[in-house]
Short mmCIF file of C-alpha atoms in Angstrom, two decimals:
data_model
loop_
_atom_site.label_atom_id
_atom_site.label_comp_id
_atom_site.label_asym_id
_atom_site.label_seq_id
_atom_site.Cartn_x
_atom_site.Cartn_y
_atom_site.Cartn_z
CA MET A 1 20.75 -29.16 -25.97
CA LEU A 2 22.34 -26.99 -28.67
CA ASP A 3 21.09 -29.26 -31.44
CA ARG A 4 17.71 -27.51 -31.24
CA PHE A 5 19.23 -24.28 -32.61
CA PRO A 6 19.96 -23.72 -36.30
CA ASN A 7 23.56 -24.12 -37.49
CA TRP A 8 24.06 -20.42 -38.13
CA PHE A 9 23.30 -19.60 -34.47
CA LEU A 10 26.21 -21.51 -32.89
CA PRO A 11 29.11 -19.27 -34.01
CA PHE A 12 27.23 -16.17 -32.80
CA TRP A 13 26.49 -17.79 -29.47
CA ARG A 14 30.14 -18.71 -28.93
CA PHE A 15 31.30 -15.24 -29.92
CA TYR A 16 28.94 -13.49 -27.51
CA ALA A 17 29.79 -15.95 -24.75
CA CYS A 18 33.49 -15.16 -25.17
CA ILE A 19 32.81 -11.43 -25.05
CA SER A 20 30.67 -11.87 -21.93
CA PHE A 21 33.43 -13.78 -20.15
CA ALA A 22 36.01 -11.21 -21.27
CA ILE A 23 33.95 -8.35 -19.83
CA PHE A 24 33.42 -10.30 -16.61
CA GLY A 25 37.19 -10.81 -16.33
CA LEU A 26 37.73 -7.15 -17.11
CA LEU A 27 35.32 -6.26 -14.31
CA ALA A 28 37.36 -8.38 -11.88
CA VAL A 29 40.56 -6.60 -12.96
CA TYR A 30 38.78 -3.23 -12.63
CA LEU A 31 37.67 -3.98 -9.09
CA GLY A 32 41.19 -5.09 -8.19
CA ALA A 33 42.79 -2.00 -9.73
CA LEU A 34 40.32 0.47 -8.23
CA PRO A 35 42.14 0.99 -4.89
CA TYR A 36 45.47 1.50 -6.65
CA ALA A 37 44.57 3.48 -9.77
CA GLY A 38 41.65 5.44 -8.35
CA PHE A 39 38.12 5.79 -9.64
CA SER A 40 38.74 8.10 -12.59
CA LEU A 41 41.66 6.25 -14.16
CA ALA A 42 40.34 2.74 -13.49
CA THR A 43 36.87 3.61 -14.77
CA PHE A 44 38.26 5.29 -17.87
CA VAL A 45 40.35 2.23 -18.79
CA PHE A 46 37.52 -0.19 -17.95
CA LEU A 47 34.92 1.65 -20.02
CA LEU A 48 37.27 2.17 -22.93
CA ILE A 49 38.24 -1.50 -23.17
CA ALA A 50 34.66 -2.70 -22.60
CA GLN A 51 33.29 -0.43 -25.32
CA LEU A 52 35.98 -1.52 -27.76
CA LEU A 53 35.21 -5.18 -27.00
CA ILE A 54 31.54 -4.66 -27.79
CA ALA A 55 31.83 -2.34 -30.81
CA ASP A 56 33.71 -2.81 -34.04
CA ILE A 57 37.11 -1.17 -33.89
CA SER A 58 37.41 1.73 -36.30
CA LYS A 59 38.71 5.26 -35.99
CA LYS A 60 35.22 6.61 -35.35
CA THR A 61 34.35 4.10 -32.62
CA VAL A 62 37.70 4.61 -30.87
CA ILE A 63 37.14 8.36 -30.74
CA GLN A 64 33.57 7.90 -29.51
CA SER A 65 34.71 5.38 -26.90
CA VAL A 66 37.43 7.69 -25.59
CA ILE A 67 35.00 10.60 -25.33
CA ALA A 68 32.30 8.52 -23.61
CA ALA A 69 34.77 6.94 -21.18
CA LEU A 70 36.23 10.36 -20.36
CA ILE A 71 32.81 11.91 -19.78
CA PHE A 72 31.61 9.10 -17.53
CA SER A 73 34.80 8.68 -15.51
CA VAL A 74 35.57 12.34 -14.88
CA GLY A 75 31.94 13.48 -14.96
CA LEU A 76 30.80 11.02 -12.29
CA ASN A 77 33.75 11.97 -10.12
CA MET A 78 32.88 15.67 -10.43
CA LEU A 79 29.18 14.98 -9.83
CA PHE A 80 29.77 13.02 -6.66
CA ALA A 81 32.36 15.47 -5.31
CA GLY A 82 30.56 18.68 -6.24
CA VAL A 83 26.88 17.86 -5.77
CA PHE A 84 26.73 14.98 -3.31
CA ASN A 85 29.94 15.85 -1.41
CA VAL A 86 30.99 12.19 -1.64
CA PHE A 87 34.59 11.61 -2.69
CA LEU A 88 35.31 8.53 -4.77
CA PRO A 89 38.59 6.63 -4.29
CA ARG A 90 41.66 8.54 -5.47
CA GLY A 91 43.96 5.57 -5.43
CA VAL A 92 47.52 5.11 -4.27
CA LEU A 93 48.93 6.56 -7.50
CA PHE A 94 47.25 9.93 -6.94
CA ALA A 95 47.43 10.16 -3.15
CA GLY A 96 49.57 13.18 -2.54
#
C-alpha cells in the first residue's frame, strides 16, 4: 500500500505517526494523573509536553509553550470557577 507514495514521503509519515502515538499515550497518562494532580497541574504538564513534541525545541518555543500552557490551565480553571461556578478537580495533592 505504501509503494504508491514517493520515497521522500515515508520518513515524514513515520515521524508524524510516532508523534501521534506519543500524544495519545500522553493523553492516557494525563487522564490517569488528573484525579491525583488536579486539573491545573495536570493540564499544564500535558499541554507543555504536547506543545514541545509538536514544535521544534528552542528557547523561544519553550517560553511560548510555558506561557500558553499556563494561560490555558489556570485561565480555564478561573473561568469555570468564576463565571460558570463549576469547580474542576483539585486533586489529592492539593486537597487541604
